[in-house]
Structures are given as C-alpha cells and as structure tokens.
XYZ file of C-alpha atoms in Angstrom:
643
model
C 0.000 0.000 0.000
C 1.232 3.054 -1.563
C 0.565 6.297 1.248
C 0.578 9.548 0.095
C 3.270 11.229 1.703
C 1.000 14.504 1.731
C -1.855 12.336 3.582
C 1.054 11.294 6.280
C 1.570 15.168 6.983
C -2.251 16.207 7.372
C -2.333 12.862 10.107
C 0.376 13.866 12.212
C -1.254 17.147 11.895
C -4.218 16.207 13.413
C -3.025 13.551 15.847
C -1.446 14.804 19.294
C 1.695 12.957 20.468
C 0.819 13.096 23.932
C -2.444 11.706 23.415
C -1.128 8.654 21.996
C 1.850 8.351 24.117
C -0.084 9.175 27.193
C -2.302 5.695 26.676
C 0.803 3.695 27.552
C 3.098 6.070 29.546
C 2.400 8.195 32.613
C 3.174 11.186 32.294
C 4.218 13.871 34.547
C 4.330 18.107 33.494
C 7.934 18.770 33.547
C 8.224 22.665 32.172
C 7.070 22.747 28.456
C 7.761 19.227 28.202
C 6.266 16.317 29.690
C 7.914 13.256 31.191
C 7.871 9.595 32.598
C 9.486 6.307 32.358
C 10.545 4.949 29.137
C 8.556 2.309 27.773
C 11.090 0.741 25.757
C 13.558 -0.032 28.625
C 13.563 -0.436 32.339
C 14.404 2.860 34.572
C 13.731 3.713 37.874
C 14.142 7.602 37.363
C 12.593 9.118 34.074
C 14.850 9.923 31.385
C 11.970 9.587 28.474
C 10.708 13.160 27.624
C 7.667 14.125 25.180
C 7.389 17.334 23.555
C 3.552 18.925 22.680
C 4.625 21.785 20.813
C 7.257 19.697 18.758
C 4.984 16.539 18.402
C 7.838 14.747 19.365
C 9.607 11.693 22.011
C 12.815 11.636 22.904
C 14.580 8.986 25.885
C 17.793 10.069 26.787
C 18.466 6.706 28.443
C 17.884 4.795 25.432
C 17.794 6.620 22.671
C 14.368 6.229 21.221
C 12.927 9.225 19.295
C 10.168 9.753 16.741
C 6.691 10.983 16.026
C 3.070 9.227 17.159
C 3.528 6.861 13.481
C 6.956 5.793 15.393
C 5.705 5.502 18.703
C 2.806 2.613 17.471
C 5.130 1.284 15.357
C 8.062 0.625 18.446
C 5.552 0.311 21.303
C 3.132 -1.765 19.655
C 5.091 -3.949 17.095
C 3.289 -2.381 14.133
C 3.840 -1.951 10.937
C 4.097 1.209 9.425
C 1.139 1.022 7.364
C -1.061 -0.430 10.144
C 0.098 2.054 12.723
C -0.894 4.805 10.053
C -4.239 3.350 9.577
C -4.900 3.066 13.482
C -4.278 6.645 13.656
C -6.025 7.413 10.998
C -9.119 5.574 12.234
C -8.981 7.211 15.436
C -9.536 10.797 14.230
C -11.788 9.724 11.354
C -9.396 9.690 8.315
C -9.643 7.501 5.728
C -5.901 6.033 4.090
C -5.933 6.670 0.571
C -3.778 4.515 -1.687
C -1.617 6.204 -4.383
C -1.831 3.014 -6.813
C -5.197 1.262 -6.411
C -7.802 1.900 -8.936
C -11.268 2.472 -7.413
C -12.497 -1.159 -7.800
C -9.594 -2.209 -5.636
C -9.873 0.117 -3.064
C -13.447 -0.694 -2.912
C -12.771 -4.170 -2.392
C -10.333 -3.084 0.268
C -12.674 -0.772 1.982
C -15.044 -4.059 1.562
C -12.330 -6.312 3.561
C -11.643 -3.709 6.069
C -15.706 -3.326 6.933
C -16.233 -6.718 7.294
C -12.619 -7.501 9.675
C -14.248 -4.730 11.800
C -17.893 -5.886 11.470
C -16.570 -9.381 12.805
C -14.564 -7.790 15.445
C -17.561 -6.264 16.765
C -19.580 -9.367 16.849
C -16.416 -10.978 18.974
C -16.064 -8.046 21.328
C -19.981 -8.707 21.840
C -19.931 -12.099 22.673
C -16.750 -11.356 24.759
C -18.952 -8.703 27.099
C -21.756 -11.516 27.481
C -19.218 -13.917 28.515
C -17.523 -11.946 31.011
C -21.032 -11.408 32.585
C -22.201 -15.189 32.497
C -18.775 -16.082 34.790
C -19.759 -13.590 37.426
C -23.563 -15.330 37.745
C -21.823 -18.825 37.786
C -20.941 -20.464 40.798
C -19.406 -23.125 39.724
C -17.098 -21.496 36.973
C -16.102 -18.953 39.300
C -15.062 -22.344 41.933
C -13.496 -23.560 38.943
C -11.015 -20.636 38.582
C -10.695 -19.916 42.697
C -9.235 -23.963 42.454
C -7.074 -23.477 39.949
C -5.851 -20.153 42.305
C -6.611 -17.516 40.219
C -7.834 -14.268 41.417
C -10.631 -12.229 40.096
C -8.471 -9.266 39.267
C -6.314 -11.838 37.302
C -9.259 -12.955 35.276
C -10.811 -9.044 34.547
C -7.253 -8.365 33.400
C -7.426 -11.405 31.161
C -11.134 -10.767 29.749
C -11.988 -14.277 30.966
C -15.748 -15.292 30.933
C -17.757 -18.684 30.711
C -19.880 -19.927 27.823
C -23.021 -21.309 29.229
C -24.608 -24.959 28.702
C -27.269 -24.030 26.604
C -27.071 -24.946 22.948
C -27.902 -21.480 21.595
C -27.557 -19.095 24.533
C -26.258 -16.487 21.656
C -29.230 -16.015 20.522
C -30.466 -14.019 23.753
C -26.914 -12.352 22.894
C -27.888 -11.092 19.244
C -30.573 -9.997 17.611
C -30.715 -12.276 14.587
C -29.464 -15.528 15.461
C -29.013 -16.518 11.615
C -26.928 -13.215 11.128
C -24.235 -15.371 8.538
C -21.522 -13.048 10.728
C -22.533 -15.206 13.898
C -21.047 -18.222 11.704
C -18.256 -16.377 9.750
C -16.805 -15.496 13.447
C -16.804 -18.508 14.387
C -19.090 -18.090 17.296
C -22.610 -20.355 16.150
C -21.866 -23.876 13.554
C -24.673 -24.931 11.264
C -24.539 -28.403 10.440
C -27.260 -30.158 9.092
C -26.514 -33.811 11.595
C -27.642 -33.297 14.729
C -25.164 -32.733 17.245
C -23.762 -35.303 20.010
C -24.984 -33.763 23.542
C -22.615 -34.117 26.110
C -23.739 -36.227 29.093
C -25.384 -33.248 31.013
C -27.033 -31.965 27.977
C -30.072 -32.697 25.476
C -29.941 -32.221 21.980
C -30.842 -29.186 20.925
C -34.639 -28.711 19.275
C -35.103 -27.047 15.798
C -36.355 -23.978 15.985
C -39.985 -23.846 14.035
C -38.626 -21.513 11.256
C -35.000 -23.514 10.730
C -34.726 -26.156 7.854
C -33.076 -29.292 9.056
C -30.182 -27.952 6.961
C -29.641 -24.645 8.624
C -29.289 -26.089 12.219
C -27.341 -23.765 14.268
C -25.742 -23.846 17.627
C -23.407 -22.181 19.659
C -19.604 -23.740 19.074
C -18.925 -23.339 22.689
C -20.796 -24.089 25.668
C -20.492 -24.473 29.002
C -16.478 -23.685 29.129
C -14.108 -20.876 30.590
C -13.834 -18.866 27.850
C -10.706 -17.156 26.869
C -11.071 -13.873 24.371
C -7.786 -14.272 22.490
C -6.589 -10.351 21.411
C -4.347 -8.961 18.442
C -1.711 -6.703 19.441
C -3.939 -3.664 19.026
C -6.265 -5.435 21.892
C -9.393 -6.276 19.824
C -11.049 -9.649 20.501
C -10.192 -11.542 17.169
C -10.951 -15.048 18.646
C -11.606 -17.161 21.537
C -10.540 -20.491 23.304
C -12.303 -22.301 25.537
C -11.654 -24.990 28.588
C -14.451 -27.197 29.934
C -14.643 -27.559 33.574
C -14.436 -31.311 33.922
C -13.121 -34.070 31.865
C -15.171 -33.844 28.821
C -13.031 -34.024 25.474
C -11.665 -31.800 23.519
C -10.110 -29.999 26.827
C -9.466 -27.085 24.603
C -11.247 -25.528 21.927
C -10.539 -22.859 19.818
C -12.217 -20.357 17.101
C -11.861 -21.474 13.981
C -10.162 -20.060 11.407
C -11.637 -16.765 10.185
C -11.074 -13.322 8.324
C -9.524 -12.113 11.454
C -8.314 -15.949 13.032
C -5.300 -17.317 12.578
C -3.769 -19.898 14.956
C -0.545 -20.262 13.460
C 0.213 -16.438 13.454
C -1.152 -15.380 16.746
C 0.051 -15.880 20.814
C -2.338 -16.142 23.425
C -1.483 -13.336 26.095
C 1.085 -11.465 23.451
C -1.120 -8.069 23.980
C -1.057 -8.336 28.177
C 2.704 -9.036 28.337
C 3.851 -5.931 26.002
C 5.138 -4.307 29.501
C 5.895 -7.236 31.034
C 8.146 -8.352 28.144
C 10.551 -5.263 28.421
C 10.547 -5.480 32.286
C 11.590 -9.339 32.193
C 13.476 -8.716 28.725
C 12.756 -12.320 27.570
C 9.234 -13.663 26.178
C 8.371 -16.867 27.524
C 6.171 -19.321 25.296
C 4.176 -21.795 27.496
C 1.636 -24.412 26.095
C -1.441 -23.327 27.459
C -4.101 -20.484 27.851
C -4.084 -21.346 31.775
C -0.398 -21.524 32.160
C -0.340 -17.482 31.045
C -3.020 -16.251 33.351
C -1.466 -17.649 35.976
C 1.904 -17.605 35.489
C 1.080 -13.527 35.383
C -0.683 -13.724 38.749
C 2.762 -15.844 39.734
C 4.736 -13.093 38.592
C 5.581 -13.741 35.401
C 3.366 -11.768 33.072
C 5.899 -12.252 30.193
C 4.270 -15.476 29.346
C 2.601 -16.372 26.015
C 1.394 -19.311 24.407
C 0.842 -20.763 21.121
C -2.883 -21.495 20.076
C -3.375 -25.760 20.477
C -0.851 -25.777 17.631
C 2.851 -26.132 17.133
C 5.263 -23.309 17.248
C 5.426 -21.588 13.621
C 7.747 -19.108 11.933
C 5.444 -16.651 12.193
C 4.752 -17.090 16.190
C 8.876 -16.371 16.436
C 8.510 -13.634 13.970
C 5.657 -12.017 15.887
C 7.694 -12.508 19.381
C 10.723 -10.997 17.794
C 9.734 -7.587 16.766
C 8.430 -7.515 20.586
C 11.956 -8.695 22.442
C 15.007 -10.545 21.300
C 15.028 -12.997 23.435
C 12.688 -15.944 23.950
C 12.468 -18.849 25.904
C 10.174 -21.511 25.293
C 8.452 -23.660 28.119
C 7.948 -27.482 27.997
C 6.991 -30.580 29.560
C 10.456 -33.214 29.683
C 8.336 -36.439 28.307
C 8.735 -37.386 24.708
C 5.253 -34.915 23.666
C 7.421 -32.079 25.041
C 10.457 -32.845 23.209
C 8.708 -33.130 19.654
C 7.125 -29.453 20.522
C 10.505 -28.140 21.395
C 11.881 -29.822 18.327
C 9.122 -27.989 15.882
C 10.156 -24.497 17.915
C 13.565 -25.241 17.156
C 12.526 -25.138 13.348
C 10.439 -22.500 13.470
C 13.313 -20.289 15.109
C 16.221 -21.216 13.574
C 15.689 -18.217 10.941
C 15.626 -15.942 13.348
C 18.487 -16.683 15.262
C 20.706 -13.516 14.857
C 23.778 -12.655 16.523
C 22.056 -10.640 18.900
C 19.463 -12.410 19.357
C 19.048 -15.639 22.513
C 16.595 -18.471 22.068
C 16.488 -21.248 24.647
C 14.988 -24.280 25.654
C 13.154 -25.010 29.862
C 12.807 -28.421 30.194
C 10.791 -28.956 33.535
C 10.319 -32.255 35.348
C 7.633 -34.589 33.948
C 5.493 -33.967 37.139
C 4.970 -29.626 36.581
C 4.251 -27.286 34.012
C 5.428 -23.767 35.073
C 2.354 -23.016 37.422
C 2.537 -25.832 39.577
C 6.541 -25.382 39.929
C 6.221 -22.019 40.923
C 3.256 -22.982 43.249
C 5.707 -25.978 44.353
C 9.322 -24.355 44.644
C 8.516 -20.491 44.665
C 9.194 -17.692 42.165
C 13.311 -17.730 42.882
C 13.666 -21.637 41.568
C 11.481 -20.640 38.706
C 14.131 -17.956 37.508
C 16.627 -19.900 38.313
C 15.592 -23.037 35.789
C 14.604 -20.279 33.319
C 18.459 -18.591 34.073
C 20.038 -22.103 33.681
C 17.555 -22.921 30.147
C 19.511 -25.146 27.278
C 20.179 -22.363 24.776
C 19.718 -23.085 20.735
C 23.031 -23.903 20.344
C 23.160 -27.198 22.698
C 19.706 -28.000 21.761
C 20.581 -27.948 18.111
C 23.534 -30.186 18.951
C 21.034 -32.275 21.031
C 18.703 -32.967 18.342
C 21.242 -33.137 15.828
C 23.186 -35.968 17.836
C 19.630 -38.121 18.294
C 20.674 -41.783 17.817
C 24.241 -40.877 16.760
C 26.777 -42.753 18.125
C 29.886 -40.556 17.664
C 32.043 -43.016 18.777
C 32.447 -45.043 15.209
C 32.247 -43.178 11.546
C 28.702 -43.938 11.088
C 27.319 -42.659 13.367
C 29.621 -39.083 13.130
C 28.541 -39.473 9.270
C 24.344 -40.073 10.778
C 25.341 -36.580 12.775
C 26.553 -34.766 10.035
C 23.151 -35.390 7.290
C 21.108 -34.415 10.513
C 22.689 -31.195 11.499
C 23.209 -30.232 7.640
C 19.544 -28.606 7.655
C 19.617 -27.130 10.723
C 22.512 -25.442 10.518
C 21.919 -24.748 7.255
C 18.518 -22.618 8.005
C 20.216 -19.906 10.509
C 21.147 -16.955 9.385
C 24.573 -16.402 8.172
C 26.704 -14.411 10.967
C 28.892 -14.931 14.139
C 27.238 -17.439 15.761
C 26.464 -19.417 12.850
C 30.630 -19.578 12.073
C 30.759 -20.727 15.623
C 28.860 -23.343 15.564
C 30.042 -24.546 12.508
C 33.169 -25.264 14.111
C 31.520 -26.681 17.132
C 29.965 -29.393 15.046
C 32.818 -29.952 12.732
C 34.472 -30.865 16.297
C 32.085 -33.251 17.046
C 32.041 -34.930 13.142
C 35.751 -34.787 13.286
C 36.217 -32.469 10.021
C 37.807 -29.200 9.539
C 35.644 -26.715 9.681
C 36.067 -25.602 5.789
C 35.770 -29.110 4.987
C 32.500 -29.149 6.800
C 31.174 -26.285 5.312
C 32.250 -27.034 2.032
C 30.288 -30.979 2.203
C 27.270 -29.168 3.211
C 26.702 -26.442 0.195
C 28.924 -23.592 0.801
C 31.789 -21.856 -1.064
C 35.244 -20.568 0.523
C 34.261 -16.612 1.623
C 36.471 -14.225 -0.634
C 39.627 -12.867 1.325
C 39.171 -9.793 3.168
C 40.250 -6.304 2.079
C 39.587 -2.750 2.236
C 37.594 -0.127 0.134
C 39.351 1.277 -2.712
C 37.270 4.041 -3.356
C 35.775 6.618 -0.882
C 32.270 7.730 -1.030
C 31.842 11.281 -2.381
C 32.192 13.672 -0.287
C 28.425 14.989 -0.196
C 27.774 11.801 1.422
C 26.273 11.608 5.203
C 29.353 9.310 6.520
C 31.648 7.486 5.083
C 31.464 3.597 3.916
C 33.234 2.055 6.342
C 31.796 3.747 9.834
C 29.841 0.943 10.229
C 29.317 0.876 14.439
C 28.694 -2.587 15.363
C 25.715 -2.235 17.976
C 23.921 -0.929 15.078
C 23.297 -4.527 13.360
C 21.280 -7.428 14.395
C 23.697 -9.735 13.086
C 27.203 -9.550 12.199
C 27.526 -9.036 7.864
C 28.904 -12.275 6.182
C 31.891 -11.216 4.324
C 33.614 -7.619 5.081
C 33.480 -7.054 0.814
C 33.639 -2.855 0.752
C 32.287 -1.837 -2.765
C 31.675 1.860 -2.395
C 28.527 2.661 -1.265
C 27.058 5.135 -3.759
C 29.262 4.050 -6.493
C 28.305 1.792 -9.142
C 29.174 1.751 -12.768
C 27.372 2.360 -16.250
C 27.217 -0.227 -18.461
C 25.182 -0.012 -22.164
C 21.007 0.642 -21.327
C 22.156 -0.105 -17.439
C 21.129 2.749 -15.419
C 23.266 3.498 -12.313
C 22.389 2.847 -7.999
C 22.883 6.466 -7.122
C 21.695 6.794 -3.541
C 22.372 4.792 -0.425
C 18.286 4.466 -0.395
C 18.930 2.842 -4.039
C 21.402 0.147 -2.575
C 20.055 -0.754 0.128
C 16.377 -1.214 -1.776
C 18.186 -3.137 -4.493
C 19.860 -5.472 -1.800
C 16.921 -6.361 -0.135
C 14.670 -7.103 -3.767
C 17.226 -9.800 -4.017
C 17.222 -11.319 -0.514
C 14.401 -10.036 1.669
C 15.051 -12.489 4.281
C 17.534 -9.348 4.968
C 15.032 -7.554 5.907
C 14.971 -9.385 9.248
C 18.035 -8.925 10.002
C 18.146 -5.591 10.995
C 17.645 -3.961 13.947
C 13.766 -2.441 14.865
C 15.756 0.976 14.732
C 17.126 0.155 11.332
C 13.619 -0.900 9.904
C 11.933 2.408 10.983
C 15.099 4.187 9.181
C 13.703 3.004 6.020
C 10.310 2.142 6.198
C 10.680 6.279 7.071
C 12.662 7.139 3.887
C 11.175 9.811 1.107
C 8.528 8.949 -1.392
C 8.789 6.353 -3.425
C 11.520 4.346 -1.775
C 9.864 4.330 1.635
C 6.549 2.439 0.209
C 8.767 0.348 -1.538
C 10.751 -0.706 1.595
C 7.071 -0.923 3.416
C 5.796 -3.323 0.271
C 8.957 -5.410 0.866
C 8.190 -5.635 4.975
C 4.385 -6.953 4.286
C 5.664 -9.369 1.986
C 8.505 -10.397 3.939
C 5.992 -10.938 6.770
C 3.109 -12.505 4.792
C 4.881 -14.885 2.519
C 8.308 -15.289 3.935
C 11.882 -15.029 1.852
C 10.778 -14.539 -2.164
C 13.119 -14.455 -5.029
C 13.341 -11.148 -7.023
C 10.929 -13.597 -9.670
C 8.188 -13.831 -7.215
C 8.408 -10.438 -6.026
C 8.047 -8.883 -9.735
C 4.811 -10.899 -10.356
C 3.597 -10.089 -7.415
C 4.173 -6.198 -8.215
C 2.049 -6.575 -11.372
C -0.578 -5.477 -9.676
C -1.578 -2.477 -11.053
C -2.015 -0.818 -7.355
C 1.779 -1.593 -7.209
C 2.553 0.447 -10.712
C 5.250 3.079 -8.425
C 6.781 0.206 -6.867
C 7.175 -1.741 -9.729
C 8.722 0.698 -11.824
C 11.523 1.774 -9.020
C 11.985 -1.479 -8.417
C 12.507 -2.908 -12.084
C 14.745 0.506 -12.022
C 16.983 -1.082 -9.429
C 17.272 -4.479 -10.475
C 17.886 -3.672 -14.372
C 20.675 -1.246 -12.867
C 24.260 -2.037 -13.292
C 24.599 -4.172 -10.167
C 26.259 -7.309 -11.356
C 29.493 -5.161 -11.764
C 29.819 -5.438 -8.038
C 29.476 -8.620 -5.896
C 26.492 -8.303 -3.874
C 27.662 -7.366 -0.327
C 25.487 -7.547 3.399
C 28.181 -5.679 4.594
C 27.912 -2.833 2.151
C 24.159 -3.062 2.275
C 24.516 -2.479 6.382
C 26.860 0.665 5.971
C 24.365 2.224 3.244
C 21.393 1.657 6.198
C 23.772 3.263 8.707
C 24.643 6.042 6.387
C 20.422 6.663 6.076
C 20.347 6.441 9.786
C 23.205 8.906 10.463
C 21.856 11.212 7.839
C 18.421 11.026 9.462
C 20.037 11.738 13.467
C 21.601 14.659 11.706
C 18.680 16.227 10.030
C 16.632 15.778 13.267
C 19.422 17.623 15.538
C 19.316 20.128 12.232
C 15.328 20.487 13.057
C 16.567 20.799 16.942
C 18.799 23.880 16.522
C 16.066 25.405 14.224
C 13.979 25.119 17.122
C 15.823 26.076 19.883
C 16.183 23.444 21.381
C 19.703 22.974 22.675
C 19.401 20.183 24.861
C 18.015 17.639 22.465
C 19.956 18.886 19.529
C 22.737 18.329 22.144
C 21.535 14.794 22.622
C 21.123 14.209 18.872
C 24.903 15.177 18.540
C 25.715 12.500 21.189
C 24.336 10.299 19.326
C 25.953 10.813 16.209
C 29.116 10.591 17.710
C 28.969 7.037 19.654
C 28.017 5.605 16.543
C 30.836 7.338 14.602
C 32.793 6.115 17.808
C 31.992 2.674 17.326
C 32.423 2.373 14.062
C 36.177 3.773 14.199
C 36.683 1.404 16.964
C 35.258 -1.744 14.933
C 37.260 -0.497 11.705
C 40.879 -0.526 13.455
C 43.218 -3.304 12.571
C-alpha cells in the first residue's frame, strides 16, 4: 500500500503525540515538556521526555525518538502502514492509496468493513461472557481452584460460555446473522449434534430447515477472548470444567483468526516483556493467566498448535530474546523440536533463544506454586540455549564413537545449521559441530553447500564527499547480526554499463539489496527498519511493500516479487523497483556488509537532520543529545574499523 506522503503530513497534523503516548506512559508536566518512564527499557528515574509543541519523544536513556507513526510502530510492534491506519481511524481519516484503482480500493474498503464488522460481533460475545462467569458459581469455583484471582481474570477478559445450545441467541438480535457463523461463534450443520452427558440435543427452531441447524460452538467452558496486538477480541478459546473431550477448543479459522500467526497473552505481556526482557512461550491459555498472577506476566502461548515461523517472527519484533516452556516427556520434546525449526531463521547474533525443560510432574504453574518464584528464575536462568539443543537434536541416535554414526550426525545437522542466518554465531557453531564430526571446519562447510568466503580487504574508493558518513563507519551495535563477508564496494558508487542505469543513492542500494534477498530484511535492527520504512517517497513504500511481503509470505526471489508487483495498485513500486534491479549491479558482488553501511549512512543522515530540526527550534538540549548520538556511533564504528 502506496501512502501519500501529503496524507502522512495532514495525520500527524491532526493527531497529538501526547495523546497517543499518554495511553501507555504516565506522564508527569515537567516545564514545556512532559515526562515519565521509558517504555522501551527499564528505569527507575525518568529519562523519556515528550514534547507537545514539537509533536515529538525523545529517551535520553535509550535513545528512542520519533513521532506518534513511530511511537505505534516501536511500542506496539506495528507496521508502518497499520500504525498509520490506526491513527487514521482514530480521528476519522480515511488512508488513501496512491496506486489502487477504485475497484480495488473498494474491495479493500469491503475487507476492512467486514474484519471490523466481525470484530464487533467478537467483542460482543466477549462482554456476554464476562457477565455469564460472574452469575456462575461453579465457573467462578473452577477458577478460585485453579488459584486464580478475580483481578487476574478481569485483566485477562476471561468469561464462561453457558450450557445451553444457543444461549447467543439471547446475545444477538438475529441468530441466523451469517456473521454469527463467519466469526466462528454459532456452527450450522445439518446432523444433529452429540450432547454431552449433562445436555439434550438441541430442538429445531420452528422456522430452521433441518439444513440450517445452528448452535453455539462453545458451551459451558471458561472462555478465553484471544486479542491482536492492538487489543481487539479476534478469537476465543475455551476450557471445559471437567473431563469432557476436547479440553481445549478454539475459534476457527476466520477473516480475522489465525492460529498459526497469533500468541495467546502477546497483547497483556507488552510491559511485562521489556521489564523481564525475555518472552516466555508456554503451552497453554491457563499456564499465562497464571503464570502472570505468579509473577511472570511475560508469558505467552501458542494457540493448540505447534510453534510456527510466524509465532517467532511475531515474538521478535516484541523482544530478542525468547524462551520456550515445555513438559520433559517425549510430547514435550517433539514441541521443542518444531520451535527449534520455526526459530532457527531468526536466530541472529544478537538475538538468545532457549529451551526449559521442567520435570515430567509440573508445568510452570505448579513449579512455581511448588518451589517459589526464585527456583522458577533460576531453571529459566540455567535454560539449554539453541546452540546445545541444536547439537542435542542433531546428535539423536548418533553414536559418535564409530564413523557412522559421526557421518548419521553430520546429514542431521546439515539442515539445521543450514537454516540460521549467516553471521557470528552461525561460524561458531560450525566449528563446534565440525568438532564433534571430526572435520575441519572448511571441509564441513564445504560438504554441506557452501563456497570458501572471498579474502578480506579494504575499500578502494571513498564515497563522495556529499555523502552523510563514510562507507566504512559501520558501528557494530547498530546490526542485528554480524555481515557475512567484510566485501567494501563503495557505497554510492556503481558503474554504467550499455542501457544499465546506475544505484545512485544509499536508499537505491540498500532497496536493491533487499529485492534480491528479503530475508535481509529481518536482520536488521527495529531501529534500522523504521530508518527506512521512514525514507522519502517512493523508496519508503517500496521498503514498506517489501516488509508486508517479507511478513506474509516469507523469503521470495526477485521472480516472485516482480509478479507479485504486477498489480496495477503496485505500478510506483514496480517501476523503481525494475529501475533497481535492471541497474548495473552485477558489476559489483552483492555485499550484506555494504548493504549495512548504506542503512547506517540513512540512519546517520536522518540523526543529523533531526538535531538540524533541533537547533532550528531552539532546542539545545536535544539537539545536544542528537549530537551525542551521532558521535557514539561514529565512535563505534572507528573502533570496529581498526586493525
């Protein structure tokens, strides 16, 4: 989606920054300015400073600064587009699209009516649910025995379903509204349903064909509203309160619904996942509520399915490290072995992923009930990280004693080592398994797919000297993930060749690197993303095309990306693009390093036109600030360059 840059002004415009920072931050009248604790990093004294008359945030602890669009986008895990349209929404705007023609972005506005239509049926249900638990006696024993409080469950939504087969339709209106079914909420079938022991089969009503029986989909169970990150009811699960099978049910899929991209309890534990600095991924909707009356409200869990790529994706623009929770039987390890999968992508440099095994006999709420809070941390502290695990599963029925079964170790670890991300720890382990094989490390490497790195050397050229910072001041703590090979083509440099037009901007590079591997795209830093998803008109919808793709269909080759761009809402984006990828690029080896130092030289150029927009303003202290900040990084990337 193509946003009008001029639309983007007339938003921010209209939208106050304190408003939007003040529903997540507390904040205190401190002169002009107001001020409270960061949000994006624990503090005990506030350092994190909002500005009305600038529209802007600032935390001096951390470093964090940008407008209300930023603010979503970093606080909430948003994208840039969605945190537009939630703003938008808010004061009444409607997002216009640059590209789409009017049948598209009446189809759009189509989709869009009907995910919010649905929501509002959910968040409904949810309000009738919440009041059934507090008139039922025995769901409200069933929760005091499993110890939760009542504040716990208010802060959860939770509610209770009753027995009745179509107690919904004292809920709504119209109990053959087809949104009823669409959400998931009421199943027509036309077999008549099997009553549990405690309940008769439900009668047709006079007016219902035996085809059109409905019913409600769940009844008599603790319901559990499951939330988006924005906090609107997009689904539910639900427990029964004795033995009856399935224990858990959840929504169906639906235009809103989907198990294998959402976490149960994501939404509650945004706070609670920069105070603990680590998500932690449970099995179970009961595990999170009480683990956060336990203390641990960074809990999440997946949805009665394994751990996908997108789960890990989703937990990853929220904290960068994760540790998932299982049982030790043989169910436990196959779940751990499909989050091992499903994270291996994502497994950075800077990034930790480990493994809690606890004893058969608990899941995390009864050890915590058993052993206290303290032994909990601790077995969380002293969690197998990726890297044994890997080796752990790797190793499974290997006997490394004789050459069969180091050769058995070696065609088992090839794919798993194979799917992480190229960088420091990757190198590492490499070595670490070429121990265990008994190979060198290059022979190792080589056997499994991969090519001896070209030798190291410097840049021969210098970026012109109208550029914001040189090629090489690359500071370290800016990446996510150390670059493969230290290649140094000059960053804004790139030959003509024939019809071949030339990369001429650092913008230009760095687009043209990621249209031919946007699995980059994830490795870089939150702060790096918001660098370019922020960039001019057209590259910065071009970088926000490649993040929704990125997200919604994984790694694509530059051949699935260009028939994907044929849409003709896409025409700007397909015509830079094709621009960039026609351009004379094959002169120069493609280089991660060289694509990192044309990202830092965007983000340096932005710091400096924002302490620019601080002097013009007066304001000394945060231009002051800015400057810092400009020169740590400059710092650090002298320090990292020195032989």
């Amino acid at each position: 989606m193509a946003i009008p840059h001029g639309f983007i002004q007339e938003l921010l415009t209209r939208v106050d920054v304190v408003d939007v920072v003040g529903r997540y931050v507390q904040l205190k009248k401190t002169g002009a300015n107001l001020s409270g604790l960061c949000p994006f990093h624990s503090e005990k004294s506030p350092s994190f400073t909002v500005s009305p008359s600038k529209q802007f945030y600032h935390c001096f602890g951390c470093g964090k600064n940008g407008d209300a669009i930023n603010f979503l986008m970093e606080h909430n895990g948003m994208g840039f587009v969605d945190a537009v349209q939630e703003l938008a929404q808010q004061h009444g705007m409607q997002v216009p699209d640059d590209r789409s023609s009017p049948q598209d972005r009446a189809r759009a506005d189509a989709q869009r009516q009907k995910q919010a239509t649905l929501a509002d049926v959910l968040e409904k249900a949810s309000a009738d649910y919440k009041k059934q638990l507090k008139t039922s006696p025995r769901a409200i024993d069933y929760l005091k025995k499993r110890g939760l409080s009542g504040a716990i469950a208010a802060r959860f939504g939770l509610g209770y379903a009753p027995a009745g087969w179509r107690h919904l339709s004292t809920v709504f209106a119209d109990y053959t509204d087809p949104l009823l079914e669409e959400s998931g909420l009421v199943i027509r079938h036309s077999e008549e349903p099997q009553p549990p022991h405690h309940e008769e089969a439900p009668d047709a009503h006079p007016e219902e064909k035996r085809e059109d029986r409905r019913y409600d989909r769940f009844r008599d169970r603790i319901m559990f509203p499951i939330r988006n990150t924005k906090g609107v009811c997009i689904g539910f699960g639900g427990r029964v309160l004795g033995d009856e099978k399935p224990k858990y049910l959840n929504s169906p899929e639906t235009p809103l619904f989907s198990k294998g991209h959402e976490l149960y309890g994501l939404f509650e534990a945004r706070s609670a996942l920069r105070e603990h600095g680590f998500a932690l991924v449970t099995e179970g909707y009961m595990d999170v509520v009480a683990l956060a009356q336990l203390g641990f409200a960074n809990a999440v869990a997946t949805l009665g399915t394994a751990c996908t790529p997108e789960h890990v994706h989703k937990l990853f623009r929220q904290t960068d490290s994760v540790v998932f929770s299982f049982d030790g039987d043989a169910a436990g390890r196959r779940a751990a072995h499909k989050a091992l999968l499903a994270a291996l992508p994502y497994a950075t440099d800077t990034r930790s992923v480990k493994f809690l095994f606890l004893p058969p006999e608990h899941d995390p709420d009864s050890y915590i009930r058993a052993h206290g809070n303290d032994a909990f941390a601790e077995q969380v502290a002293q969690a197998l990280p990726l890297s044994r695990f890997l080796i752990e599963a790797a190793s499974e029925d290997c006997d490394t004693a004789s050459t069969e079964g180091r050769a058995r170790l070696a065609a088992q670890a090839a794919p798993l080592w194979q799917a992480l991300p190229e960088g420091v720890f990757k190198r590492q382990l490499l070595g670490e398994l070429a121990g265990l094989i008994q190979l060198a490390a290059d022979e190792l490497f080589t056997l499994w797919g991969g090519s001896t790195p070209p030798p190291q050397r410097r840049a021969e050229h210098a970026a012109p000297a109208d550029a914001p910072m040189a090629a090489h001041d690359v500071p370290a703590p800016y990446t996510k993930r150390a670059s493969q090979q230290p290649w140094s083509a000059p960053a804004t440099r790139t030959r003509q060749r024939g019809s071949r037009m030339a990369l001429h901007t650092q913008a230009d590079h760095a687009l043209r690197y990621l249209l031919a591997d946007t699995q980059a795209w994830d490795a870089l830093s939150h702060a790096a993303q918001e660098v370019l998803l922020q960039q001019p008109a057209p590259h910065g919808a071009c970088f926000a095309w490649i993040e929704s793709q990125y997200l919604h269909h994984g790694a694509q080759p530059w051949s699935a990306l260009r028939v994907a761009l044929q849409d003709p809402q896409y025409t700007d984006v397909l015509q830079l693009a094709e621009r960039l990828m026609q351009s004379d690029h094959r002169l120069v080896e493609p280089d991660p390093g060289e694509f990192l130092q044309n990202v830092q030289a965007l983000h340096l150029q932005q710091l400096k036109q924002q302490q620019a927009m601080a002097y013009a303003q007066h304001d000394v202290a945060l231009a002051t600030q800015l400057g810092q900040q400009i020169a740590q990084v400059q710092q650090a990337a002298t320090r990292q360059q020195a032989p």
